[in-house]
Structure formats: C-alpha cells, structure tokens
mmCIF file of C-alpha atoms in Angstrom:
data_model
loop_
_atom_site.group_PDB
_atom_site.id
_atom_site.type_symbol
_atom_site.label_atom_id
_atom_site.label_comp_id
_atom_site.label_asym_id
_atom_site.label_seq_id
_atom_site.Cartn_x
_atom_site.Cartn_y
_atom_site.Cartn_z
ATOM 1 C CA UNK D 116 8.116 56.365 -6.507
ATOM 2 C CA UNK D 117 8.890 55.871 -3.004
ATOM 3 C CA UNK D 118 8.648 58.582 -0.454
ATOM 4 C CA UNK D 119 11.100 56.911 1.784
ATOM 5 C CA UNK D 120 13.568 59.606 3.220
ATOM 6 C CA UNK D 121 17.619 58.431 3.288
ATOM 7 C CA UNK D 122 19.206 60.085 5.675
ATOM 8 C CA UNK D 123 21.886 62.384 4.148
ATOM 9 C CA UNK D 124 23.898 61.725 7.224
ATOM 10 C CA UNK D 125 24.536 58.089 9.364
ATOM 11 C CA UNK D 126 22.466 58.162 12.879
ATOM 12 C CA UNK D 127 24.704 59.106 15.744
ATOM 13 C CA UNK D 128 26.909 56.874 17.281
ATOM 14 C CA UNK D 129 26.810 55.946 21.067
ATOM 15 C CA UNK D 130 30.165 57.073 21.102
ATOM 16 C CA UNK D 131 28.917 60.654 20.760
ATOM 17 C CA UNK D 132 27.498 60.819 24.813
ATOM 18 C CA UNK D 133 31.234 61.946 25.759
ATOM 19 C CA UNK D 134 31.316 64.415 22.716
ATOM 20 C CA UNK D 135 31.673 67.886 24.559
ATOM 21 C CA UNK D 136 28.014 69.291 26.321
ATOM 22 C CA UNK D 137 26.563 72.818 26.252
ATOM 23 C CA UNK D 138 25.839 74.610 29.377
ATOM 24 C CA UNK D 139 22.410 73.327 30.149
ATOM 25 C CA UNK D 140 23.802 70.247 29.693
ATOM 26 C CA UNK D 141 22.936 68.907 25.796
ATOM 27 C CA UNK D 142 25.050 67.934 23.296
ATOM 28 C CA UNK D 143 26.831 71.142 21.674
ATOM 29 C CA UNK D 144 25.337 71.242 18.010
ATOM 30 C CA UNK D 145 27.857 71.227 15.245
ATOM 31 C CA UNK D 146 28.477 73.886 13.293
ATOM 32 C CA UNK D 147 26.115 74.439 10.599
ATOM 33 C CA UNK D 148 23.761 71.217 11.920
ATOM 34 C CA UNK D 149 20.410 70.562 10.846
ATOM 35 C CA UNK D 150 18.323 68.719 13.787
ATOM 36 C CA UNK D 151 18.217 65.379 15.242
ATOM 37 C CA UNK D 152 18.749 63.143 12.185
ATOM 38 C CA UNK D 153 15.424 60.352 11.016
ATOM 39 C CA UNK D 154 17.006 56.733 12.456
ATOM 40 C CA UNK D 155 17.458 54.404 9.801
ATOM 41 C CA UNK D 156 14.534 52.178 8.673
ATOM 42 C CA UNK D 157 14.054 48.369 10.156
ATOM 43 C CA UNK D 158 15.857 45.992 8.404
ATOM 44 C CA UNK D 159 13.412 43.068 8.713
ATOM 45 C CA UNK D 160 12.985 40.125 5.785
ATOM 46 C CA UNK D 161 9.513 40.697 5.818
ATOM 47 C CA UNK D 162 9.679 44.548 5.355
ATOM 48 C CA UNK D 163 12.761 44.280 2.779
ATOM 49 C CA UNK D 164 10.296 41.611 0.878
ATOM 50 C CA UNK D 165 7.369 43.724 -0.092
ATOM 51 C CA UNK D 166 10.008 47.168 -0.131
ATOM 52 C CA UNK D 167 8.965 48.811 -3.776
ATOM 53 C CA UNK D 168 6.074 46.912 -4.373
ATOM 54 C CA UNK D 169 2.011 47.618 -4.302
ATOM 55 C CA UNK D 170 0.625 48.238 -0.651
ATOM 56 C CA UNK D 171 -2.635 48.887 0.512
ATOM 57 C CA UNK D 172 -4.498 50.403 3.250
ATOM 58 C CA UNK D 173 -7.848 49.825 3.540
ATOM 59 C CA UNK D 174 -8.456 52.891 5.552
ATOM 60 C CA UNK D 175 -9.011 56.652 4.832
ATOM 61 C CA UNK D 176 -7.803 57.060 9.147
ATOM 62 C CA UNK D 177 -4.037 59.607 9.078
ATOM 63 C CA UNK D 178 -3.758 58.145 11.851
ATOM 64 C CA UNK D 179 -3.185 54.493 11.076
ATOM 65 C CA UNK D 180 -1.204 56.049 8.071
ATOM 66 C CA UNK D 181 1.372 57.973 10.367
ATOM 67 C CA UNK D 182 1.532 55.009 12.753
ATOM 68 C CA UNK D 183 2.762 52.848 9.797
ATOM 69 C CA UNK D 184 5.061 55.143 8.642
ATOM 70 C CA UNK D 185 7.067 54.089 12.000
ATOM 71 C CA UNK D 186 7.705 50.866 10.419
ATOM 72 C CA UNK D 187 8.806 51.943 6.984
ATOM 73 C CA UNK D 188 5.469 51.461 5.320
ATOM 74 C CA UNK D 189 5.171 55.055 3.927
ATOM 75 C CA UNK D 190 4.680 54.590 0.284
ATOM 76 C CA UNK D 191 1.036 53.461 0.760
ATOM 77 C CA UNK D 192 -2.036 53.200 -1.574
ATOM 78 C CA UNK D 193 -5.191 54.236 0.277
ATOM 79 C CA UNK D 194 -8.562 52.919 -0.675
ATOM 80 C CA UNK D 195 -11.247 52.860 2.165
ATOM 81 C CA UNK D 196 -13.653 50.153 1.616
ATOM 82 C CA UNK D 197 -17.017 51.376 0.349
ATOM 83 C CA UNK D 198 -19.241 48.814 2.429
ATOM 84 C CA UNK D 199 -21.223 50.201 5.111
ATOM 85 C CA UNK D 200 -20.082 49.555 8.694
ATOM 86 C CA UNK D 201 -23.677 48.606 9.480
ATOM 87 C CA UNK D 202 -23.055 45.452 11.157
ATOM 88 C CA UNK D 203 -25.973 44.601 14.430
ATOM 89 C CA UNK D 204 -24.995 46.831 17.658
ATOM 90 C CA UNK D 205 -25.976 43.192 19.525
ATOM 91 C CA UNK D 206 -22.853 41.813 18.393
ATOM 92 C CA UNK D 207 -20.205 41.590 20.956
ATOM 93 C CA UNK D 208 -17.668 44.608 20.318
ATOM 94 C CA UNK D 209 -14.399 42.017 19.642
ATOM 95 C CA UNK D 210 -16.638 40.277 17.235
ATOM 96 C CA UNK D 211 -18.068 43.030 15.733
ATOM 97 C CA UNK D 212 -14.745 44.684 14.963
ATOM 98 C CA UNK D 213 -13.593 41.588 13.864
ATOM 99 C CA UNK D 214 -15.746 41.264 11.369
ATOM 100 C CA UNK D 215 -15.641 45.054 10.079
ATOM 101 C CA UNK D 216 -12.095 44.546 9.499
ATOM 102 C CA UNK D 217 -12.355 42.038 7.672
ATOM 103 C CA UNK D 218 -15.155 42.735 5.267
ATOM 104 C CA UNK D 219 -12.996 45.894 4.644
ATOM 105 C CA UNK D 220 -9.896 43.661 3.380
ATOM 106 C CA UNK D 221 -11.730 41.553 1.435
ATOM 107 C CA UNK D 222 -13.393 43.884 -0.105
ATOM 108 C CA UNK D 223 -10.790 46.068 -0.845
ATOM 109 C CA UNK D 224 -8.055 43.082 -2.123
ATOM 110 C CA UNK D 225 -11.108 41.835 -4.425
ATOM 111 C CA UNK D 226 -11.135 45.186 -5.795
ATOM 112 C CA UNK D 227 -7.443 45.526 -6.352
ATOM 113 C CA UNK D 228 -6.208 42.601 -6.808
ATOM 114 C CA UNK D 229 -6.742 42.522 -10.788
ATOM 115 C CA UNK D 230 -6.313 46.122 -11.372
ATOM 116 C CA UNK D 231 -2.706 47.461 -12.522
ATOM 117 C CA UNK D 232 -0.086 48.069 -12.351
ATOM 118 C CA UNK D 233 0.037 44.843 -10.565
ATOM 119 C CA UNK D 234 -1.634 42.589 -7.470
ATOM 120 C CA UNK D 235 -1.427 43.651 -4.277
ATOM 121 C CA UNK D 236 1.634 42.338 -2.292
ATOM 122 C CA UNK D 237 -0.543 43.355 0.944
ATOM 123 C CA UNK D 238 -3.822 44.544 1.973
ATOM 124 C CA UNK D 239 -3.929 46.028 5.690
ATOM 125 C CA UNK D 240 -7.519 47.120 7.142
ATOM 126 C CA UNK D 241 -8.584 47.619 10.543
ATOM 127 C CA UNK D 242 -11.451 49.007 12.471
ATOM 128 C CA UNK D 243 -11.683 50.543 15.719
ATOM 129 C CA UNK D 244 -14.672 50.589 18.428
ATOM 130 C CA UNK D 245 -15.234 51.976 22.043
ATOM 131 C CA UNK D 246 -17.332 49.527 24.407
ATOM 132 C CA UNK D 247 -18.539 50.757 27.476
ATOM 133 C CA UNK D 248 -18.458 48.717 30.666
ATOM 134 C CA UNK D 249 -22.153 47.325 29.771
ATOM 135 C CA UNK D 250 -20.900 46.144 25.955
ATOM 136 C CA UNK D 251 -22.392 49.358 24.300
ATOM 137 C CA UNK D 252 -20.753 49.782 21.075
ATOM 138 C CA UNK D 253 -19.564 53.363 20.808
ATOM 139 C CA UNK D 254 -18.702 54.430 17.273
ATOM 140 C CA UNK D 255 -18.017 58.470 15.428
ATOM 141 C CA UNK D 256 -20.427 60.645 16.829
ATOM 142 C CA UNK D 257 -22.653 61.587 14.355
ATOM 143 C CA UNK D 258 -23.976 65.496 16.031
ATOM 144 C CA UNK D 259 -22.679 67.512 18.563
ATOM 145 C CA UNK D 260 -25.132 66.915 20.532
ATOM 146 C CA UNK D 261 -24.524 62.979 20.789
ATOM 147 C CA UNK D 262 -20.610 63.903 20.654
ATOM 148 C CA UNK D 263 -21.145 65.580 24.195
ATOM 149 C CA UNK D 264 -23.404 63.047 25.228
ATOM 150 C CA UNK D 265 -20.785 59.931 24.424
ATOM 151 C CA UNK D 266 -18.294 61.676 26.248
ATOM 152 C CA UNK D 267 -20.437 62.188 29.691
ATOM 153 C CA UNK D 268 -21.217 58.642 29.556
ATOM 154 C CA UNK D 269 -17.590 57.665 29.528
ATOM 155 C CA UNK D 270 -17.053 59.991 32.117
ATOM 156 C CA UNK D 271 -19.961 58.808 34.434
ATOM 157 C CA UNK D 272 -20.505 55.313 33.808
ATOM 158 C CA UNK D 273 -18.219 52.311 35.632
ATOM 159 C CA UNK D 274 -15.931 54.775 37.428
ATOM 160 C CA UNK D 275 -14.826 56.452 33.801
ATOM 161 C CA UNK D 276 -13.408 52.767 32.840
ATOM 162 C CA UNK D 277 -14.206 51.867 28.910
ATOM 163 C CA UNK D 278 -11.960 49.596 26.664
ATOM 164 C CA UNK D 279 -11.214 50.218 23.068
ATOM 165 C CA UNK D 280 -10.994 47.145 20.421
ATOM 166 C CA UNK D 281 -8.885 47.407 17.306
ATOM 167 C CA UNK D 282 -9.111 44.306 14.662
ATOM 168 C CA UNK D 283 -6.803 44.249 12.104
ATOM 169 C CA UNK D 284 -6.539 42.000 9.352
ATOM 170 C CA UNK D 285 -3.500 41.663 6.681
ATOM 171 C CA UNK D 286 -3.958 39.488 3.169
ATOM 172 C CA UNK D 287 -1.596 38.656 0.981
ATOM 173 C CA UNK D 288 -1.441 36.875 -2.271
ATOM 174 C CA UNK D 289 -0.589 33.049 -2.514
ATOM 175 C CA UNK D 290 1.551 31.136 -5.296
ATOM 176 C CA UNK D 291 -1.377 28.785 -5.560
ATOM 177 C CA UNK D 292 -4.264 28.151 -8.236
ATOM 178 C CA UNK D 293 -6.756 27.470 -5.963
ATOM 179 C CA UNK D 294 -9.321 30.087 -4.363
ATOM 180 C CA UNK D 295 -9.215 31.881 -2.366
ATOM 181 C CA UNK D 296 -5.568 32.418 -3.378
ATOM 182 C CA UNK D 297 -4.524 34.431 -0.471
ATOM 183 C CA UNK D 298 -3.342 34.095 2.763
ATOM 184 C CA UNK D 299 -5.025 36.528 6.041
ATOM 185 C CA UNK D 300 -4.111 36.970 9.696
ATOM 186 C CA UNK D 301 -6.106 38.357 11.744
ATOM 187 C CA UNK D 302 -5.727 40.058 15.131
ATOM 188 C CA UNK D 303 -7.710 41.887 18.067
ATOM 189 C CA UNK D 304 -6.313 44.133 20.609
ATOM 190 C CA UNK D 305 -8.157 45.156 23.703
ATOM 191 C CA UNK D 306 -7.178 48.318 25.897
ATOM 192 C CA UNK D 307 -9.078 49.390 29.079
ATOM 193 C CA UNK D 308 -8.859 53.401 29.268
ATOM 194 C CA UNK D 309 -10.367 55.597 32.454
ATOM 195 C CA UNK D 310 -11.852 58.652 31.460
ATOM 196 C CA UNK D 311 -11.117 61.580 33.863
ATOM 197 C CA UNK D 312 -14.576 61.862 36.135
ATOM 198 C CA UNK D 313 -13.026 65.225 37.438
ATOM 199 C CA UNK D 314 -13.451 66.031 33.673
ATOM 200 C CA UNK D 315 -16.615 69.107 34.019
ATOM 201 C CA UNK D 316 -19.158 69.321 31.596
ATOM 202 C CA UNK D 317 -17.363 72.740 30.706
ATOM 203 C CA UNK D 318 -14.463 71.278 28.904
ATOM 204 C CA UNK D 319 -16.350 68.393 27.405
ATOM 205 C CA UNK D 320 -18.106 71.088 25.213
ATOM 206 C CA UNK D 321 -15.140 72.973 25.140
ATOM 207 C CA UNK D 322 -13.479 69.758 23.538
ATOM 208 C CA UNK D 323 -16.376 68.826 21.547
ATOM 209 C CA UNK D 324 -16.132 72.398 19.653
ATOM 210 C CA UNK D 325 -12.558 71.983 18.416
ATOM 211 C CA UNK D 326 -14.018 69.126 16.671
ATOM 212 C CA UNK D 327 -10.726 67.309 16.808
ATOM 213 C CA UNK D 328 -13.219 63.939 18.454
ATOM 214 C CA UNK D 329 -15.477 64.102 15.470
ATOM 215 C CA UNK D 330 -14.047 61.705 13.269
ATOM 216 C CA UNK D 331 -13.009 59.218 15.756
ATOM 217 C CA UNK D 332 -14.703 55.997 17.542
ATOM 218 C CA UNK D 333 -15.758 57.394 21.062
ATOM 219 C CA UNK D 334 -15.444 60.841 20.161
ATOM 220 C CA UNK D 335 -11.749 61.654 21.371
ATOM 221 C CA UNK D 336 -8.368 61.661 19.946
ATOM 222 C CA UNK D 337 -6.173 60.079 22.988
ATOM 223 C CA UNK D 338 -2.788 61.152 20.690
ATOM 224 C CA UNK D 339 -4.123 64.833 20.483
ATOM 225 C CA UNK D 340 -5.836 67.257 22.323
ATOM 226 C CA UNK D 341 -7.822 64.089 24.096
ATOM 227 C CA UNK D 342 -5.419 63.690 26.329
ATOM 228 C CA UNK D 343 -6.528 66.050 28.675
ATOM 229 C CA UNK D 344 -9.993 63.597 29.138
ATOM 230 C CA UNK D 345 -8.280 60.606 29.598
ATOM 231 C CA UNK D 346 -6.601 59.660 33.356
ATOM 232 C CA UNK D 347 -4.922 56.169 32.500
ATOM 233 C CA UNK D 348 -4.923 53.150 30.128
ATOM 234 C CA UNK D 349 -4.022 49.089 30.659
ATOM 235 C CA UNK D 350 -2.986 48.312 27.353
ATOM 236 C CA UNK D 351 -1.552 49.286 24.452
ATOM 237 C CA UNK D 352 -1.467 53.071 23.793
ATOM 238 C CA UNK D 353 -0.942 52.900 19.850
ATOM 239 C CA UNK D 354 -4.299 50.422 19.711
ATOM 240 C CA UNK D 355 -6.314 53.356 21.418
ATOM 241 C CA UNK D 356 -5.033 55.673 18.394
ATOM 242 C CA UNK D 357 -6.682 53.363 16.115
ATOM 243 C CA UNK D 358 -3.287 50.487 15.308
ATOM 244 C CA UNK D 359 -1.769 48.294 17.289
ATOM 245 C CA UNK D 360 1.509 48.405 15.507
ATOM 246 C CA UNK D 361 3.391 45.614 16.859
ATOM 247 C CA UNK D 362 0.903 42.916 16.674
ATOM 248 C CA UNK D 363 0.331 44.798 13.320
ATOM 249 C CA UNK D 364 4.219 44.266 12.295
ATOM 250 C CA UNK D 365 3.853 40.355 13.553
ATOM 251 C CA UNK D 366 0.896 39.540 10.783
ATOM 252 C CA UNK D 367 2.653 41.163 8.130
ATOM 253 C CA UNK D 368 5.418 39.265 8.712
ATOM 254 C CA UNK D 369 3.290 35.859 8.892
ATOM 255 C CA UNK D 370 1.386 36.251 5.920
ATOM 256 C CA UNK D 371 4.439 37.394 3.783
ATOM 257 C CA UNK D 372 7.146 35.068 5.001
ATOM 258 C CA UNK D 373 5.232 31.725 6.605
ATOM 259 C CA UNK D 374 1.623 32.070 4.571
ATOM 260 C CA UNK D 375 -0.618 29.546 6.000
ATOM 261 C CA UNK D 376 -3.162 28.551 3.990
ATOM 262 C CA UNK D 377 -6.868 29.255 4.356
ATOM 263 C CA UNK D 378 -8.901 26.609 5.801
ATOM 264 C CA UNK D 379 -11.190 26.146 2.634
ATOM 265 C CA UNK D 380 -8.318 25.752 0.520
ATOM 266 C CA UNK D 381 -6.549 23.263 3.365
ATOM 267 C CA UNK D 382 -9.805 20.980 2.849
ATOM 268 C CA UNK D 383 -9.565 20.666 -0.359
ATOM 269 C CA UNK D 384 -5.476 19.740 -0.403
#
C-alpha cells in the first residue's frame, strides 16, 4: 500500500500574502491550524506512469531514500546489491563510480525482475565517491583512526578543494523479446567542495566521535552535522548528499516514457 500522504487540506493560495499578519510580521494562524500543509505531489507523465507499481532502490543509503521522497517516489522497495564494491582504486573516480552503479542495477533488476508480485517497473542505484585533487579515491572510512585521517587530508591537501562523483543508473523493463529486455540511462554528476582549512584537528575528532561521517564516502555528512567542515561547493548540493535528484528525475523519465534501446539489442534489429 502506498505511503503517499494526501493532504487533508488544498496548499495555500497566493492570494493568502494579503490575508491579515501577526505582529512580528507572519501570517496569523487560523484557529485551530495544524502547520504548514505538505505541497501537492508533481504531476509528471513519467511519475503518474509507474504511480502504484513495483520500485526499486538499489541502495540501503536514507539518504538517497529521503531525497526521492521529494519527487513522490516514497513507496520504495529497498534491496542493496550484494556484490562487493571492490572495483581497482587505479580506475579514474567518474569511471569507477560509473561502473559501481551499474553493477548494482544489474544486479539487483536480475534478481527481481522474475520474483513476485510482479517485474520491476524501475530499478534506481547509484554510488557515491570522494576524489581528492590527485584522483585518490576516498570511500567509508573503515576505523577511526583512518576517519580522522581522511578528513585532515581534505583539509590540507589542494587548498581544502576535493570533488564528489555520484553515478546513477535507472533500468526499466522493455515490451520486447529480445535480451537484454530493458532499457538503462546512465548519469554522472561532479561537484567540487572546499573543506574548511581553519577546520583544527580538535573538531575533526570531535566530529569523528559523533560518528555521524562513518557511513558515508569521505567521512562527512554535508546535509548534517558536516556542515560545519565544509566552506563552499561548485555544483550540485543534493549530488554531495549522495543523489543528484534532477538529473535523477530526467533518466526516469527517459527510460519510462522514450526507452531507447540497448546497443546489443540495436545490432541485432
């Protein structure tokens, strides 16, 4: 059953900015009002096409969960991939996340994609990497030790300038007999962040400790706590949190309203 919420009342109209104004200025409430109301949800053919039906994420991350919840895709079935992200470190990081992502989808629709209640109307995976300035692949620290360590080295190295990669990959079944009998889009974003180099060794412990950088490529959470480490970013900010939603939004939309076929399939037409 969906978890989508329906508003119990319509959104506000512009009209209401010359509704009368408490003293400091806001909007006086209502009587007996419960909060901002949730806006409506987008009303996009893609979205409406694949409303009620089987979803996937191919990702375990709350974060890439919550940030497609801002799109309407709340009603989710989560299954991480169980391959090992042990790709070479020699890679370069846009390839390497490139091909994380999609060895997760494919993975995870092959799994799926027979078992019930029915196929898969799309398969969403991505996979997020820090690069410092040299092309070192930064990934979830794995101690605390080398979670302190990951974060001087942002700090110290090429004037506190890293960039984050996020590749995302969609899949969706095709109406066609022939294999592979899906359709994928595929996407990488690039952001360039600068770590705070006032940041002292002090707080990057004290950071480290609440553990909130533990699970996360690079070791810090730029939508939480992390903020405090980082001084500015060139890019997207949603693609640092691990989802760069509208390029995101713009493959889902490709591979459920204008499939194009796979190339193998192509050559054999």
């Amino acid at each position: 059953m969906s978890d989508i919420k329906t508003p119990l009342e319509p959104p506000p109209a512009y009209e209401d900015d010359h509704k009368p104004t408490a003293a400091n200025g806001s909007a006086a409430p209502a009587p007996g009002a419960r909060g901002p109301r949730a806006p409506l949800p987008l009303n996009l053919p893609a979205l409406n096409m694949i409303k009620g039906k089987r979803i996937i994420l191919a990702s375990a991350s709350p974060r890439r969960r919550q940030l497609l919840a801002q799109i309407g895709l709340t009603n989710l079935e989560i299954h991480p991939s169980p391959l090992p992200e042990d790709l070479s470190h020699a890679l370069p990081p846009f390839q390497y996340v490139l091909q994380t992502a999609q060895q997760k989808a494919t993975s995870v629709y092959a799994a799926t994609i027979d078992s019930p209640p029915e196929e898969p109307a799309l398969v969403i995976a991505a996979d997020t990497v820090i690069s410092t300035h040299l092309g070192e692949i930064l990934e979830k620290p794995r101690s605390e030790r080398e979670h302190v360590e990951m974060l001087k080295k942002l700090r110290d190295e090429s004037g506190g300038w890293h960039k984050v990669y996020t590749a995302v990959v969609c899949m969706a079944p095709l109406d066609t007999p022939i294999d592979p009998g899906y359709a994928m889009e595929t996407h990488v974003e690039e952001t360039a962040v600068k770590f705070d180099q006032s940041v002292t060794d002090e707080l990057i412990l004290s950071y480290v400790r609440t553990r909130e950088g533990a699970d996360k490529a690079g070791g810090y959470g730029i939508q939480g706590l992390g903020t405090i480490l980082i001084e500015k970013i060139d890019g997207t900010f949603d693609n640092v949190v691990g989802l760069p939603l509208r390029a995101t939004l713009q493959m889902i939309e490709k591979v459920v309203i204008e499939p194009s076929v796979p190339q193998e399939v192509d050559n054999v037409l």
